Structures are given as structure tokens and as C-alpha cells.
């Protein structure tokens, strides 16, 4: 019965150190116990040296080498192990579970590595997004400044155009006024000439202006051609 339960020592944690387990055998005078202490525990010392360590499949296989020793039940009793009854199907099930756990552990390690790589990639993408956002904000500010400047330039052009149009209208009005004055002077001259002729006829005096008198044609002042100044780009010096 002890041999059937032997491989399942892996299901329990060791509660005693190697020195505590070997003390009863060192103090014993029995040759069998001395042989067991030196042979059994000596061969399995590589996994009994650790305190409260979980046994592995390799440790179970190592313990399987000492099944022939008839003092194993005494060792189990001295060590304080309480072993349940196991069947061969249970051994297979335990091995399958161990393999499954190892596979799951490897999968967890791979998943953890993938998560770390994903986190690094996300941090890099966050930095790129932050940089692009900063660039976009700076570009938006520049565009707003350009819009404001363009509006100011357009307003200046409109104001200059309005000023020049006002000056043109003022010049036209002044020219029209001068034309009216000239026409009035011509009419006044004609009336004076008629008055002079009338007085001369009344006095029977010769006309003072007989002979080669030619009335000089009146020279009308040339109108300065004023062209409309189109709206264009650039600054206009308003002086």
C-alpha cells in the first residue's frame, strides 16, 4: 500500500528540515534504519534540502527508486506524512494536470510579454499623438494669425480706396465749379461787349474795335484725366 502512495508525495509540503528527518535514524542502533538513513535520504537529499518546498514530478520519480526499501513505511510514519489512497488513474491525471499547468504557465508568460510589448507600443503611439496634436494646435494658431492679418490688409485697402474715391469726387466737383465760373465770365464778357457796341452806336462813334479785330477763341482748360485707381495688393502711401 505504501508503494502505491509513494509517487504522490508531491501533493504535500514538507514541514520538517532534512536534519530533523534524519535525527531519529542517526540516534538509532538498528542497522536497517542506518542503511535507510544513508541510502534513501542521501539519494533524495537534492529535493529534501529545501524547507517547505513543493515536490515536483522529478522528485516523485526519484522517490520511485527506493520503493524496494522495506523501511519506507517507517520513514513515512516518522516524517509525519498522511497519504491518501491513490489509483493508477490518479497518477495519470496528476501528470496531465502538471503538463497542463506547465503549458498554461508558458502561455501566461507569452501573454505577459505580449502585453508589455503592447504597452510599449501604446506609449509610443501616445507620444506620437501628443506630438501631432501639438503641431496641429501650432498650425491652427498660425492660420488664425494669417486670417487676422489678411483681414487687416483688406480693411486697409478698402479704406485707402474710399479715400482716393473721395478725393476724385472732390476734384471733379471743383472742376465743375471752375467750368461754371468760366461760363459765367464768358457770359459777362459778351454782355459787356454788347453794352459797349450799344453806347458807340448811340454816340455815333466809330467802333474802337474795327479793323483786324479777331476775337480770340476761348481756350478751355484741359480736364485732367483721372483714372479710377483699382484695388490692389500692397500698401498705399496716403500723404
Tab-separated table of C-alpha atoms in Angstrom:
chain	number	residue	atom	x	y	z
A	1	UNK	CA	0.000	0.000	0.000
A	2	UNK	CA	2.910	2.307	0.718
A	3	UNK	CA	4.333	1.729	-2.793
A	4	UNK	CA	1.056	2.762	-4.386
A	5	UNK	CA	1.037	6.015	-2.456
A	6	UNK	CA	4.703	6.787	-2.924
A	7	UNK	CA	4.605	8.962	-6.106
A	8	UNK	CA	2.039	11.274	-4.513
A	9	UNK	CA	4.379	12.820	-2.030
A	10	UNK	CA	4.356	15.789	-4.434
A	11	UNK	CA	0.879	16.757	-3.186
A	12	UNK	CA	2.185	17.750	0.253
A	13	UNK	CA	4.565	20.341	1.535
A	14	UNK	CA	7.481	19.331	3.717
A	15	UNK	CA	7.082	20.640	7.243
A	16	UNK	CA	10.451	19.490	8.585
A	17	UNK	CA	14.052	20.021	7.578
A	18	UNK	CA	16.425	17.274	6.472
A	19	UNK	CA	18.255	17.369	9.809
A	20	UNK	CA	15.022	16.842	11.748
A	21	UNK	CA	14.060	13.930	9.493
A	22	UNK	CA	17.435	12.209	9.812
A	23	UNK	CA	17.800	12.678	13.589
A	24	UNK	CA	15.817	9.519	14.543
A	25	UNK	CA	17.920	7.422	12.167
A	26	UNK	CA	21.237	8.783	13.436
A	27	UNK	CA	20.350	8.034	17.044
A	28	UNK	CA	19.033	4.555	16.209
A	29	UNK	CA	21.188	1.455	16.678
A	30	UNK	CA	19.299	-0.508	14.077
A	31	UNK	CA	21.313	-1.473	11.019
A	32	UNK	CA	18.257	-1.282	8.793
A	33	UNK	CA	17.461	2.242	9.957
A	34	UNK	CA	21.072	3.311	9.475
A	35	UNK	CA	21.035	1.859	5.939
A	36	UNK	CA	17.781	3.655	5.185
A	37	UNK	CA	19.063	6.975	6.546
A	38	UNK	CA	22.253	6.897	4.487
A	39	UNK	CA	20.839	5.307	1.320
A	40	UNK	CA	17.321	6.680	0.990
A	41	UNK	CA	17.684	10.175	2.373
A	42	UNK	CA	21.140	10.572	0.928
A	43	UNK	CA	19.951	9.890	-2.626
A	44	UNK	CA	16.967	12.190	-2.248
A	45	UNK	CA	18.832	14.997	-0.500
A	46	UNK	CA	18.676	17.276	-3.559
A	47	UNK	CA	14.971	17.888	-3.025
A	48	UNK	CA	14.775	17.440	0.779
A	49	UNK	CA	17.260	20.264	1.455
A	50	UNK	CA	14.634	22.957	0.892
A	51	UNK	CA	12.263	23.763	3.729
A	52	UNK	CA	8.554	23.747	2.925
A	53	UNK	CA	9.231	23.184	-0.803
A	54	UNK	CA	6.587	21.762	-3.131
A	55	UNK	CA	7.640	18.401	-4.595
A	56	UNK	CA	7.882	18.088	-8.380
A	57	UNK	CA	7.448	15.242	-10.857
A	58	UNK	CA	11.199	14.657	-10.884
A	59	UNK	CA	11.173	14.293	-7.102
A	60	UNK	CA	8.400	11.716	-7.374
A	61	UNK	CA	10.482	9.761	-9.866
A	62	UNK	CA	13.475	9.941	-7.534
A	63	UNK	CA	11.392	8.558	-4.704
A	64	UNK	CA	10.283	5.739	-7.004
A	65	UNK	CA	13.829	4.401	-6.980
A	66	UNK	CA	13.630	3.493	-3.305
A	67	UNK	CA	10.383	1.509	-3.444
A	68	UNK	CA	12.246	-1.711	-2.672
A	69	UNK	CA	13.281	-0.478	0.761
A	70	UNK	CA	11.008	-2.035	3.326
A	71	UNK	CA	11.593	0.760	5.820
A	72	UNK	CA	9.717	3.309	3.700
A	73	UNK	CA	6.503	2.980	5.727
A	74	UNK	CA	8.508	3.680	8.865
A	75	UNK	CA	10.057	6.741	7.199
A	76	UNK	CA	6.638	7.982	6.144
A	77	UNK	CA	5.353	7.500	9.660
A	78	UNK	CA	8.361	9.248	11.206
A	79	UNK	CA	8.170	12.167	8.743
A	80	UNK	CA	4.550	12.756	9.674
A	81	UNK	CA	3.015	12.286	6.224
A	82	UNK	CA	-0.629	11.270	5.925
A	83	UNK	CA	-1.079	9.834	2.437
A	84	UNK	CA	-4.465	9.113	0.885
A	85	UNK	CA	-5.154	6.110	-1.282
A	86	UNK	CA	-4.375	6.685	-4.970
A	87	UNK	CA	-5.072	4.641	-8.061
A	88	UNK	CA	-3.026	4.438	-11.290
A	89	UNK	CA	-5.636	6.607	-12.979
A	90	UNK	CA	-4.931	9.278	-10.399
A	91	UNK	CA	-1.227	9.213	-11.342
A	92	UNK	CA	-2.074	9.768	-14.984
A	93	UNK	CA	-4.462	12.541	-14.049
A	94	UNK	CA	-1.796	14.224	-11.916
A	95	UNK	CA	0.730	14.073	-14.738
A	96	UNK	CA	-1.820	15.549	-17.154
A	97	UNK	CA	-2.637	18.344	-14.730
A	98	UNK	CA	1.076	19.057	-14.264
A	99	UNK	CA	1.603	19.244	-18.018
A	100	UNK	CA	-1.472	21.442	-18.354
A	101	UNK	CA	-0.190	23.754	-15.631
A	102	UNK	CA	3.189	23.994	-17.336
A	103	UNK	CA	1.504	24.802	-20.645
A	104	UNK	CA	-0.691	27.414	-19.005
A	105	UNK	CA	2.352	28.915	-17.294
A	106	UNK	CA	4.176	29.211	-20.603
A	107	UNK	CA	1.073	30.754	-22.145
A	108	UNK	CA	0.853	33.264	-19.300
A	109	UNK	CA	4.496	34.203	-19.770
A	110	UNK	CA	3.941	34.707	-23.507
A	111	UNK	CA	0.791	36.728	-22.832
A	112	UNK	CA	2.636	38.884	-20.310
A	113	UNK	CA	5.388	39.532	-22.842
A	114	UNK	CA	2.811	40.468	-25.483
A	115	UNK	CA	1.104	42.801	-23.019
A	116	UNK	CA	4.412	44.506	-22.238
A	117	UNK	CA	5.138	44.947	-25.946
A	118	UNK	CA	1.615	46.284	-26.478
A	119	UNK	CA	2.067	48.717	-23.596
A	120	UNK	CA	5.337	49.967	-25.075
A	121	UNK	CA	3.656	50.390	-28.472
A	122	UNK	CA	0.743	52.251	-26.861
A	123	UNK	CA	3.107	54.607	-25.036
A	124	UNK	CA	4.926	55.296	-28.310
A	125	UNK	CA	1.607	55.920	-30.083
A	126	UNK	CA	0.509	58.263	-27.267
A	127	UNK	CA	3.733	60.254	-27.714
A	128	UNK	CA	3.170	60.431	-31.476
A	129	UNK	CA	-0.442	61.547	-30.975
A	130	UNK	CA	0.674	64.200	-28.476
A	131	UNK	CA	3.266	65.486	-30.952
A	132	UNK	CA	0.748	65.602	-33.794
A	133	UNK	CA	-1.760	67.378	-31.559
A	134	UNK	CA	0.831	69.994	-30.621
A	135	UNK	CA	1.722	70.501	-34.288
A	136	UNK	CA	-1.975	70.846	-35.167
A	137	UNK	CA	-2.501	73.455	-32.440
A	138	UNK	CA	0.502	75.478	-33.590
A	139	UNK	CA	-0.731	75.317	-37.202
A	140	UNK	CA	-4.200	76.446	-36.117
A	141	UNK	CA	-2.694	79.433	-34.295
A	142	UNK	CA	-0.644	80.360	-37.366
A	143	UNK	CA	-3.719	80.095	-39.602
A	144	UNK	CA	-5.720	82.332	-37.263
A	145	UNK	CA	-2.921	84.922	-37.266
A	146	UNK	CA	-2.773	84.824	-41.070
A	147	UNK	CA	-6.555	85.291	-41.291
A	148	UNK	CA	-6.436	88.293	-38.957
A	149	UNK	CA	-3.556	89.829	-40.914
A	150	UNK	CA	-5.381	89.280	-44.211
A	151	UNK	CA	-8.494	90.955	-42.842
A	152	UNK	CA	-6.427	93.916	-41.662
A	153	UNK	CA	-4.750	94.275	-45.074
A	154	UNK	CA	-8.120	94.082	-46.825
A	155	UNK	CA	-9.579	96.704	-44.493
A	156	UNK	CA	-6.602	98.996	-45.165
A	157	UNK	CA	-7.052	98.592	-48.925
A	158	UNK	CA	-10.754	99.361	-48.702
A	159	UNK	CA	-10.094	102.434	-46.576
A	160	UNK	CA	-7.423	103.729	-48.991
A	161	UNK	CA	-9.719	103.126	-51.960
A	162	UNK	CA	-12.519	105.029	-50.285
A	163	UNK	CA	-10.180	107.939	-49.522
A	164	UNK	CA	-8.996	108.119	-53.120
A	165	UNK	CA	-12.540	107.916	-54.445
A	166	UNK	CA	-13.490	110.782	-52.137
A	167	UNK	CA	-10.548	112.836	-53.431
A	168	UNK	CA	-11.535	112.083	-57.028
A	169	UNK	CA	-15.107	113.240	-56.383
A	170	UNK	CA	-13.820	116.402	-54.710
A	171	UNK	CA	-11.569	117.126	-57.730
A	172	UNK	CA	-14.468	116.556	-60.120
A	173	UNK	CA	-16.701	118.872	-58.101
A	174	UNK	CA	-14.028	121.587	-58.074
A	175	UNK	CA	-13.543	121.245	-61.856
A	176	UNK	CA	-17.274	121.550	-62.448
A	177	UNK	CA	-17.336	124.664	-60.285
A	178	UNK	CA	-14.460	126.161	-62.300
A	179	UNK	CA	-16.338	125.417	-65.555
A	180	UNK	CA	-19.393	127.211	-64.218
A	181	UNK	CA	-17.266	130.207	-63.226
A	182	UNK	CA	-15.652	130.316	-66.687
A	183	UNK	CA	-19.060	130.164	-68.383
A	184	UNK	CA	-20.300	132.979	-66.167
A	185	UNK	CA	-17.256	135.094	-67.057
A	186	UNK	CA	-17.806	134.466	-70.779
A	187	UNK	CA	-21.436	135.491	-70.499
A	188	UNK	CA	-20.420	138.615	-68.607
A	189	UNK	CA	-17.846	139.447	-71.307
A	190	UNK	CA	-20.457	139.083	-74.044
A	191	UNK	CA	-22.839	141.349	-72.195
A	192	UNK	CA	-20.102	143.957	-71.721
A	193	UNK	CA	-19.252	143.889	-75.432
A	194	UNK	CA	-22.901	144.340	-76.339
A	195	UNK	CA	-23.141	147.266	-73.946
A	196	UNK	CA	-20.058	148.875	-75.491
A	197	UNK	CA	-21.446	148.461	-79.007
A	198	UNK	CA	-24.754	149.964	-77.927
A	199	UNK	CA	-23.037	153.016	-76.420
A	200	UNK	CA	-20.909	153.529	-79.517
A	201	UNK	CA	-23.939	153.387	-81.788
A	202	UNK	CA	-25.737	155.857	-79.579
A	203	UNK	CA	-22.815	158.332	-79.765
A	204	UNK	CA	-22.183	157.667	-83.477
A	205	UNK	CA	-18.600	156.978	-82.622
A	206	UNK	CA	-16.510	154.581	-84.624
A	207	UNK	CA	-16.182	151.270	-83.206
A	208	UNK	CA	-12.890	151.074	-81.411
A	209	UNK	CA	-12.526	147.562	-82.349
A	210	UNK	CA	-12.997	147.932	-86.113
A	211	UNK	CA	-10.269	146.599	-88.251
A	212	UNK	CA	-8.452	143.406	-87.856
A	213	UNK	CA	-10.171	142.523	-84.736
A	214	UNK	CA	-10.471	138.914	-84.209
A	215	UNK	CA	-11.980	137.555	-81.182
A	216	UNK	CA	-9.577	135.109	-79.737
A	217	UNK	CA	-11.138	131.782	-79.184
A	218	UNK	CA	-11.506	130.914	-75.619
A	219	UNK	CA	-9.240	128.187	-74.534
A	220	UNK	CA	-10.963	125.861	-72.255
A	221	UNK	CA	-8.694	124.297	-69.698
A	222	UNK	CA	-7.963	120.719	-70.372
A	223	UNK	CA	-9.596	118.378	-67.986
A	224	UNK	CA	-7.135	116.225	-66.261
A	225	UNK	CA	-7.877	112.623	-66.903
A	226	UNK	CA	-8.412	110.962	-63.610
A	227	UNK	CA	-8.468	107.265	-63.757
A	228	UNK	CA	-10.053	105.095	-61.167
A	229	UNK	CA	-7.416	103.510	-59.033
A	230	UNK	CA	-8.113	99.790	-58.810
A	231	UNK	CA	-7.876	97.928	-55.601
A	232	UNK	CA	-4.583	96.109	-55.498
A	233	UNK	CA	-2.265	94.496	-53.089
A	234	UNK	CA	0.419	96.415	-51.269
A	235	UNK	CA	0.457	99.448	-49.028
A	236	UNK	CA	-0.638	102.856	-50.377
A	237	UNK	CA	1.207	105.925	-49.106
A	238	UNK	CA	-1.524	108.343	-48.028
A	239	UNK	CA	0.318	111.707	-47.987
